[in-house]
């Protein structure tokens, strides 16, 4: 008999992975993993779980001679949580994309079809990718403060009422601009150079594809392992409406009073002891100063054998 390799499948109960319309797909995914000699254990995340203890049990399972693969089934939040525990280990992460935009999967040429994604997990090759870091947290796609966290919160309210649609991201953005005008007074230290700024939005991206879709020149910088950032310099509502319109068009680079930059390290400071930050779509209060950098080649992800893109 062949030696079975460990596979731990982790999914968020909110992802709907066991929804009635996915039950048949779920069984087929399990069949694919079984046919490739994996010993499967399935773990469901819930708000009651102690994630650190939970993941420690998962990691122990994968510390043998064959590390197998730890599979994250979900959107950005689930992928981020699992990746944060796999960084700097020899255990590769597999992705079953269940999010709205699935930027991490797409930039790595991982199929959006769940059965095809399962085949990549079973037969693909591990690829090392860069992780953005903000204090002791990581971000796979982006970290931001100012209006963007408000966009995220408002979008979730729209999603709960109206369902999860791309249009809600733009509608919630307009709603925030109309109701929740906000300006931050910050100090940004970019590779040692200090810039005092008044801003409504600071955005840091780690995903080349997402930055390319905004038509930002810093996309290549993110791929090369630099901190890629955007600062909106004006906070009046007319300027912000224009900025949102440019964002919707995918042409943020040419919006007035929007400045992009790349660096090895960025420090964001404020008179406030904490700042509200959206980290891969999850809202958190982080202590200031915020230190951003890139952990290069810190995570291994299963990708198609011929994949050439990188985060």
mmCIF file of C-alpha atoms in Angstrom:
data_model
loop_
_atom_site.group_PDB
_atom_site.id
_atom_site.type_symbol
_atom_site.label_atom_id
_atom_site.label_comp_id
_atom_site.label_asym_id
_atom_site.label_seq_id
_atom_site.Cartn_x
_atom_site.Cartn_y
_atom_site.Cartn_z
ATOM 1 C CA UNK A 1 0.000 0.000 0.000
ATOM 2 C CA UNK A 2 1.232 3.538 -0.745
ATOM 3 C CA UNK A 3 2.184 5.762 2.169
ATOM 4 C CA UNK A 4 -0.567 8.269 2.843
ATOM 5 C CA UNK A 5 0.359 11.944 3.001
ATOM 6 C CA UNK A 6 -1.381 14.263 5.494
ATOM 7 C CA UNK A 7 -3.885 16.772 4.105
ATOM 8 C CA UNK A 8 -5.732 19.114 6.458
ATOM 9 C CA UNK A 9 -8.656 21.007 4.926
ATOM 10 C CA UNK A 10 -9.593 24.151 6.853
ATOM 11 C CA UNK A 11 -12.719 26.092 6.017
ATOM 12 C CA UNK A 12 -14.717 28.876 7.589
ATOM 13 C CA UNK A 13 -18.318 28.046 8.461
ATOM 14 C CA UNK A 14 -19.314 31.393 6.889
ATOM 15 C CA UNK A 15 -17.858 30.404 3.509
ATOM 16 C CA UNK A 16 -20.780 28.139 2.670
ATOM 17 C CA UNK A 17 -18.432 25.310 1.713
ATOM 18 C CA UNK A 18 -21.046 22.764 2.837
ATOM 19 C CA UNK A 19 -23.969 24.632 1.267
ATOM 20 C CA UNK A 20 -26.467 22.416 -0.511
ATOM 21 C CA UNK A 21 -25.332 23.552 -3.954
ATOM 22 C CA UNK A 22 -21.746 22.529 -3.159
ATOM 23 C CA UNK A 23 -22.293 19.129 -1.527
ATOM 24 C CA UNK A 24 -21.674 17.227 -4.758
ATOM 25 C CA UNK A 25 -18.529 19.246 -5.440
ATOM 26 C CA UNK A 26 -17.321 18.627 -1.879
ATOM 27 C CA UNK A 27 -17.600 14.853 -2.350
ATOM 28 C CA UNK A 28 -15.724 15.059 -5.657
ATOM 29 C CA UNK A 29 -12.939 17.084 -4.026
ATOM 30 C CA UNK A 30 -12.581 14.445 -1.320
ATOM 31 C CA UNK A 31 -12.394 11.771 -4.038
ATOM 32 C CA UNK A 32 -9.602 13.650 -5.852
ATOM 33 C CA UNK A 33 -7.550 13.921 -2.660
ATOM 34 C CA UNK A 34 -8.127 10.264 -1.791
ATOM 35 C CA UNK A 35 -7.085 9.131 -5.277
ATOM 36 C CA UNK A 36 -3.772 10.948 -4.804
ATOM 37 C CA UNK A 37 -3.007 9.101 -1.557
ATOM 38 C CA UNK A 38 -3.850 11.821 0.950
ATOM 39 C CA UNK A 39 -5.055 11.083 4.459
ATOM 40 C CA UNK A 40 -7.697 13.779 4.892
ATOM 41 C CA UNK A 41 -8.876 15.570 7.989
ATOM 42 C CA UNK A 42 -11.425 18.381 7.724
ATOM 43 C CA UNK A 43 -11.487 21.251 10.216
ATOM 44 C CA UNK A 44 -14.267 23.831 10.440
ATOM 45 C CA UNK A 45 -13.400 27.255 11.807
ATOM 46 C CA UNK A 46 -15.940 29.034 13.944
ATOM 47 C CA UNK A 47 -15.913 32.173 16.035
ATOM 48 C CA UNK A 48 -15.651 30.037 19.171
ATOM 49 C CA UNK A 49 -12.385 28.398 18.151
ATOM 50 C CA UNK A 50 -9.086 29.312 19.760
ATOM 51 C CA UNK A 51 -7.311 29.638 16.432
ATOM 52 C CA UNK A 52 -3.750 29.443 17.788
ATOM 53 C CA UNK A 53 -4.408 26.180 19.660
ATOM 54 C CA UNK A 54 -6.395 24.806 16.765
ATOM 55 C CA UNK A 55 -3.641 25.493 14.219
ATOM 56 C CA UNK A 56 -0.965 24.115 16.522
ATOM 57 C CA UNK A 57 -2.735 20.747 16.375
ATOM 58 C CA UNK A 58 -2.868 20.987 12.589
ATOM 59 C CA UNK A 59 0.850 21.811 12.321
ATOM 60 C CA UNK A 60 1.843 18.862 14.513
ATOM 61 C CA UNK A 61 0.087 16.628 12.004
ATOM 62 C CA UNK A 62 2.364 17.910 9.218
ATOM 63 C CA UNK A 63 5.764 17.810 10.906
ATOM 64 C CA UNK A 64 6.697 14.325 9.680
ATOM 65 C CA UNK A 65 9.007 13.394 6.809
ATOM 66 C CA UNK A 66 6.241 14.172 4.301
ATOM 67 C CA UNK A 67 4.719 17.535 5.154
ATOM 68 C CA UNK A 68 1.675 16.964 2.982
ATOM 69 C CA UNK A 69 -0.422 20.102 2.470
ATOM 70 C CA UNK A 70 -2.679 22.349 4.539
ATOM 71 C CA UNK A 71 -5.645 23.493 2.447
ATOM 72 C CA UNK A 72 -7.446 26.787 3.079
ATOM 73 C CA UNK A 73 -10.976 26.847 1.650
ATOM 74 C CA UNK A 74 -12.430 30.337 1.727
ATOM 75 C CA UNK A 75 -11.848 33.990 0.984
ATOM 76 C CA UNK A 76 -9.102 36.421 1.928
ATOM 77 C CA UNK A 77 -9.699 36.228 5.673
ATOM 78 C CA UNK A 78 -9.438 32.432 5.811
ATOM 79 C CA UNK A 79 -6.356 32.371 3.571
ATOM 80 C CA UNK A 80 -4.674 35.049 5.673
ATOM 81 C CA UNK A 81 -5.364 33.229 8.934
ATOM 82 C CA UNK A 82 -3.943 29.929 7.668
ATOM 83 C CA UNK A 83 -0.978 31.568 5.914
ATOM 84 C CA UNK A 84 -0.014 33.412 9.103
ATOM 85 C CA UNK A 85 0.621 30.041 10.773
ATOM 86 C CA UNK A 86 2.404 28.465 7.794
ATOM 87 C CA UNK A 87 4.885 31.269 7.122
ATOM 88 C CA UNK A 88 8.532 30.249 7.434
ATOM 89 C CA UNK A 89 7.596 26.555 7.582
ATOM 90 C CA UNK A 90 8.172 23.813 5.010
ATOM 91 C CA UNK A 91 4.454 23.027 4.912
ATOM 92 C CA UNK A 92 2.802 24.172 1.665
ATOM 93 C CA UNK A 93 -0.650 25.752 1.590
ATOM 94 C CA UNK A 94 -3.291 24.697 -0.901
ATOM 95 C CA UNK A 95 -6.095 27.044 -1.944
ATOM 96 C CA UNK A 96 -9.745 26.283 -2.690
ATOM 97 C CA UNK A 97 -10.934 29.770 -3.742
ATOM 98 C CA UNK A 98 -14.312 30.690 -2.261
ATOM 99 C CA UNK A 99 -13.967 34.472 -2.052
ATOM 100 C CA UNK A 100 -15.466 37.269 -4.133
ATOM 101 C CA UNK A 101 -12.329 38.328 -6.024
ATOM 102 C CA UNK A 102 -9.842 35.489 -5.221
ATOM 103 C CA UNK A 103 -6.809 37.627 -6.048
ATOM 104 C CA UNK A 104 -4.284 35.275 -4.430
ATOM 105 C CA UNK A 105 -5.493 32.277 -6.413
ATOM 106 C CA UNK A 106 -5.766 34.235 -9.656
ATOM 107 C CA UNK A 107 -2.296 35.786 -9.507
ATOM 108 C CA UNK A 108 -0.864 32.276 -9.068
ATOM 109 C CA UNK A 109 -2.918 30.803 -11.952
ATOM 110 C CA UNK A 110 -4.885 28.598 -9.550
ATOM 111 C CA UNK A 111 -8.218 27.785 -11.262
ATOM 112 C CA UNK A 112 -11.419 29.318 -9.918
ATOM 113 C CA UNK A 113 -13.200 26.000 -10.523
ATOM 114 C CA UNK A 114 -13.009 24.095 -7.228
ATOM 115 C CA UNK A 115 -12.398 20.677 -8.798
ATOM 116 C CA UNK A 116 -9.578 22.028 -10.941
ATOM 117 C CA UNK A 117 -8.148 23.819 -7.891
ATOM 118 C CA UNK A 118 -8.223 20.510 -5.997
ATOM 119 C CA UNK A 119 -6.246 18.880 -8.829
ATOM 120 C CA UNK A 120 -3.617 21.628 -8.479
ATOM 121 C CA UNK A 121 -3.361 20.940 -4.750
ATOM 122 C CA UNK A 122 -2.902 17.231 -5.439
ATOM 123 C CA UNK A 123 -0.573 17.379 -8.457
ATOM 124 C CA UNK A 124 0.943 20.877 -8.529
ATOM 125 C CA UNK A 125 4.245 22.204 -7.270
ATOM 126 C CA UNK A 126 5.032 24.420 -4.257
ATOM 127 C CA UNK A 127 5.960 28.043 -5.024
ATOM 128 C CA UNK A 128 7.425 30.501 -2.542
ATOM 129 C CA UNK A 129 5.646 33.865 -2.361
ATOM 130 C CA UNK A 130 6.174 37.171 -0.572
ATOM 131 C CA UNK A 131 4.041 38.283 2.368
ATOM 132 C CA UNK A 132 3.348 41.859 3.327
ATOM 133 C CA UNK A 133 3.788 42.487 7.042
ATOM 134 C CA UNK A 134 2.238 45.151 9.242
ATOM 135 C CA UNK A 135 3.504 45.000 12.821
ATOM 136 C CA UNK A 136 3.031 41.332 13.776
ATOM 137 C CA UNK A 137 0.356 40.674 11.110
ATOM 138 C CA UNK A 138 0.658 39.573 7.503
ATOM 139 C CA UNK A 139 -1.322 40.615 4.441
ATOM 140 C CA UNK A 140 -1.572 38.601 1.250
ATOM 141 C CA UNK A 141 -3.442 41.258 -0.744
ATOM 142 C CA UNK A 142 -3.611 44.591 1.053
ATOM 143 C CA UNK A 143 -3.609 46.579 4.262
ATOM 144 C CA UNK A 144 -5.206 50.000 4.457
ATOM 145 C CA UNK A 145 -6.451 52.723 6.755
ATOM 146 C CA UNK A 146 -8.734 55.708 6.540
ATOM 147 C CA UNK A 147 -11.762 55.347 4.301
ATOM 148 C CA UNK A 148 -10.968 51.857 3.052
ATOM 149 C CA UNK A 149 -11.798 50.087 6.346
ATOM 150 C CA UNK A 150 -15.086 52.015 6.320
ATOM 151 C CA UNK A 151 -15.700 50.750 2.764
ATOM 152 C CA UNK A 152 -15.170 47.189 4.029
ATOM 153 C CA UNK A 153 -17.564 47.600 6.964
ATOM 154 C CA UNK A 154 -20.244 49.201 4.799
ATOM 155 C CA UNK A 155 -19.792 46.562 2.089
ATOM 156 C CA UNK A 156 -20.431 43.785 4.621
ATOM 157 C CA UNK A 157 -23.663 45.518 5.668
ATOM 158 C CA UNK A 158 -24.747 45.646 2.017
ATOM 159 C CA UNK A 159 -23.750 41.999 1.509
ATOM 160 C CA UNK A 160 -25.776 40.863 4.512
ATOM 161 C CA UNK A 161 -28.868 42.688 3.269
ATOM 162 C CA UNK A 162 -28.560 42.216 -0.488
ATOM 163 C CA UNK A 163 -26.202 39.286 -1.071
ATOM 164 C CA UNK A 164 -22.545 39.229 -2.061
ATOM 165 C CA UNK A 165 -22.127 41.098 -5.357
ATOM 166 C CA UNK A 166 -19.272 43.108 -6.864
ATOM 167 C CA UNK A 167 -21.645 46.062 -7.322
ATOM 168 C CA UNK A 168 -21.992 46.300 -3.551
ATOM 169 C CA UNK A 169 -18.307 47.194 -3.260
ATOM 170 C CA UNK A 170 -18.872 50.315 -5.343
ATOM 171 C CA UNK A 171 -22.258 51.193 -3.809
ATOM 172 C CA UNK A 172 -20.823 50.936 -0.308
ATOM 173 C CA UNK A 173 -17.936 53.167 -1.378
ATOM 174 C CA UNK A 174 -20.353 55.893 -2.453
ATOM 175 C CA UNK A 175 -22.315 55.460 0.774
ATOM 176 C CA UNK A 176 -19.180 55.981 2.863
ATOM 177 C CA UNK A 177 -18.142 59.078 0.925
ATOM 178 C CA UNK A 178 -21.593 60.611 1.396
ATOM 179 C CA UNK A 179 -21.960 59.816 5.099
ATOM 180 C CA UNK A 180 -18.553 59.165 6.685
ATOM 181 C CA UNK A 181 -16.062 61.823 5.643
ATOM 182 C CA UNK A 182 -12.841 61.174 7.570
ATOM 183 C CA UNK A 183 -9.310 62.608 7.560
ATOM 184 C CA UNK A 184 -6.224 61.248 9.278
ATOM 185 C CA UNK A 185 -3.181 63.241 10.361
ATOM 186 C CA UNK A 186 -0.229 60.901 9.990
ATOM 187 C CA UNK A 187 3.506 60.772 9.755
ATOM 188 C CA UNK A 188 4.801 58.432 7.021
ATOM 189 C CA UNK A 189 8.455 57.441 7.149
ATOM 190 C CA UNK A 190 9.386 55.933 3.786
ATOM 191 C CA UNK A 191 12.850 54.330 3.850
ATOM 192 C CA UNK A 192 13.928 56.868 6.461
ATOM 193 C CA UNK A 193 12.379 59.950 4.827
ATOM 194 C CA UNK A 194 9.614 61.522 6.940
ATOM 195 C CA UNK A 195 6.450 62.920 5.300
ATOM 196 C CA UNK A 196 3.678 64.533 7.390
ATOM 197 C CA UNK A 197 0.355 63.952 5.616
ATOM 198 C CA UNK A 198 -3.326 64.711 6.001
ATOM 199 C CA UNK A 199 -5.120 61.920 4.204
ATOM 200 C CA UNK A 200 -8.404 60.084 3.910
ATOM 201 C CA UNK A 201 -6.867 56.886 2.599
ATOM 202 C CA UNK A 202 -3.565 55.003 2.763
ATOM 203 C CA UNK A 203 -3.435 51.700 0.900
ATOM 204 C CA UNK A 204 -0.649 49.089 0.798
ATOM 205 C CA UNK A 205 -0.823 46.297 -1.777
ATOM 206 C CA UNK A 206 1.023 42.995 -1.932
ATOM 207 C CA UNK A 207 -0.807 41.420 -4.877
ATOM 208 C CA UNK A 208 0.479 42.268 -8.357
ATOM 209 C CA UNK A 209 -2.821 41.412 -10.045
ATOM 210 C CA UNK A 210 -4.934 43.631 -7.805
ATOM 211 C CA UNK A 211 -2.561 46.556 -8.341
ATOM 212 C CA UNK A 212 -2.510 45.932 -12.085
ATOM 213 C CA UNK A 213 -6.307 46.067 -12.189
ATOM 214 C CA UNK A 214 -6.037 49.544 -10.685
ATOM 215 C CA UNK A 215 -3.480 50.358 -13.430
ATOM 216 C CA UNK A 216 -0.877 51.217 -10.793
ATOM 217 C CA UNK A 217 2.786 51.307 -11.811
ATOM 218 C CA UNK A 218 3.800 49.936 -8.418
ATOM 219 C CA UNK A 219 2.405 46.486 -9.333
ATOM 220 C CA UNK A 220 5.846 45.296 -10.447
ATOM 221 C CA UNK A 221 7.392 46.644 -7.247
ATOM 222 C CA UNK A 222 5.063 44.480 -5.177
ATOM 223 C CA UNK A 223 6.017 41.429 -7.217
ATOM 224 C CA UNK A 224 9.695 42.179 -6.598
ATOM 225 C CA UNK A 225 9.171 42.242 -2.833
ATOM 226 C CA UNK A 226 8.796 45.930 -1.969
ATOM 227 C CA UNK A 227 6.168 47.679 0.112
ATOM 228 C CA UNK A 228 3.825 49.208 -2.482
ATOM 229 C CA UNK A 229 1.732 52.107 -1.199
ATOM 230 C CA UNK A 230 -0.821 54.723 -2.221
ATOM 231 C CA UNK A 231 -1.671 57.956 -0.388
ATOM 232 C CA UNK A 232 -4.672 60.159 -1.194
ATOM 233 C CA UNK A 233 -3.571 63.711 -0.443
ATOM 234 C CA UNK A 234 -6.920 65.548 -0.581
ATOM 235 C CA UNK A 235 -9.899 64.764 1.632
ATOM 236 C CA UNK A 236 -12.703 67.012 0.375
ATOM 237 C CA UNK A 237 -15.717 65.100 -0.912
ATOM 238 C CA UNK A 238 -15.427 66.251 -4.521
ATOM 239 C CA UNK A 239 -11.834 65.008 -4.738
ATOM 240 C CA UNK A 240 -12.824 61.716 -3.119
ATOM 241 C CA UNK A 241 -15.718 61.187 -5.536
ATOM 242 C CA UNK A 242 -13.315 61.755 -8.416
ATOM 243 C CA UNK A 243 -10.874 59.303 -6.846
ATOM 244 C CA UNK A 244 -13.583 56.648 -6.460
ATOM 245 C CA UNK A 245 -14.623 57.154 -10.088
ATOM 246 C CA UNK A 246 -11.011 56.656 -11.208
ATOM 247 C CA UNK A 247 -10.826 53.547 -8.998
ATOM 248 C CA UNK A 248 -13.974 52.096 -10.586
ATOM 249 C CA UNK A 249 -12.494 52.782 -14.052
ATOM 250 C CA UNK A 250 -9.319 50.957 -12.991
ATOM 251 C CA UNK A 251 -7.222 54.091 -13.517
ATOM 252 C CA UNK A 252 -6.284 55.184 -10.015
ATOM 253 C CA UNK A 253 -2.706 55.987 -11.094
ATOM 254 C CA UNK A 254 -3.932 59.062 -12.998
ATOM 255 C CA UNK A 255 -6.303 60.376 -10.338
ATOM 256 C CA UNK A 256 -5.419 63.835 -9.052
ATOM 257 C CA UNK A 257 -3.807 64.014 -5.608
ATOM 258 C CA UNK A 258 -3.153 60.251 -5.522
ATOM 259 C CA UNK A 259 0.501 59.365 -4.972
ATOM 260 C CA UNK A 260 2.032 55.907 -5.265
ATOM 261 C CA UNK A 261 5.418 54.799 -3.959
ATOM 262 C CA UNK A 262 7.541 51.711 -3.262
ATOM 263 C CA UNK A 263 9.936 51.140 -0.382
ATOM 264 C CA UNK A 264 11.667 48.502 1.711
ATOM 265 C CA UNK A 265 10.067 49.779 4.906
ATOM 266 C CA UNK A 266 7.297 52.220 5.767
ATOM 267 C CA UNK A 267 6.402 53.441 9.253
ATOM 268 C CA UNK A 268 3.000 55.037 9.833
ATOM 269 C CA UNK A 269 2.661 57.012 13.053
ATOM 270 C CA UNK A 270 -0.111 59.031 14.625
ATOM 271 C CA UNK A 271 -0.958 60.813 17.862
ATOM 272 C CA UNK A 272 -3.566 58.088 18.341
ATOM 273 C CA UNK A 273 -2.432 55.028 20.251
ATOM 274 C CA UNK A 274 -4.219 52.774 17.739
ATOM 275 C CA UNK A 275 -5.401 53.003 14.146
ATOM 276 C CA UNK A 276 -8.240 51.128 12.462
ATOM 277 C CA UNK A 277 -6.734 48.990 9.700
ATOM 278 C CA UNK A 278 -8.306 46.672 7.138
ATOM 279 C CA UNK A 279 -5.987 43.666 6.729
ATOM 280 C CA UNK A 280 -7.095 41.447 3.830
ATOM 281 C CA UNK A 281 -10.646 42.616 4.446
ATOM 282 C CA UNK A 282 -10.645 42.034 8.208
ATOM 283 C CA UNK A 283 -11.001 45.132 10.404
ATOM 284 C CA UNK A 284 -8.530 45.437 13.293
ATOM 285 C CA UNK A 285 -7.268 48.008 15.766
ATOM 286 C CA UNK A 286 -3.456 48.027 15.618
ATOM 287 C CA UNK A 287 -1.096 49.857 17.958
ATOM 288 C CA UNK A 288 0.924 52.718 16.533
ATOM 289 C CA UNK A 289 3.434 53.088 15.051
ATOM 290 C CA UNK A 290 2.587 50.725 12.201
ATOM 291 C CA UNK A 291 5.682 49.193 10.607
ATOM 292 C CA UNK A 292 5.254 47.742 7.115
ATOM 293 C CA UNK A 293 7.765 45.522 5.328
ATOM 294 C CA UNK A 294 7.854 42.427 3.115
ATOM 295 C CA UNK A 295 8.751 38.906 4.259
ATOM 296 C CA UNK A 296 10.299 37.561 1.075
ATOM 297 C CA UNK A 297 9.575 33.988 -0.030
ATOM 298 C CA UNK A 298 8.010 33.370 3.374
ATOM 299 C CA UNK A 299 5.109 31.118 2.325
ATOM 300 C CA UNK A 300 4.865 28.081 0.064
ATOM 301 C CA UNK A 301 1.656 27.678 -2.000
ATOM 302 C CA UNK A 302 0.687 24.806 -4.307
ATOM 303 C CA UNK A 303 0.393 26.113 -7.886
ATOM 304 C CA UNK A 304 0.036 24.538 -11.346
ATOM 305 C CA UNK A 305 3.309 23.036 -12.565
ATOM 306 C CA UNK A 306 3.564 25.610 -15.366
ATOM 307 C CA UNK A 307 2.596 28.650 -13.257
ATOM 308 C CA UNK A 308 4.978 31.567 -13.675
ATOM 309 C CA UNK A 309 3.192 34.407 -11.824
ATOM 310 C CA UNK A 310 3.928 35.334 -8.236
ATOM 311 C CA UNK A 311 2.317 37.342 -5.466
#
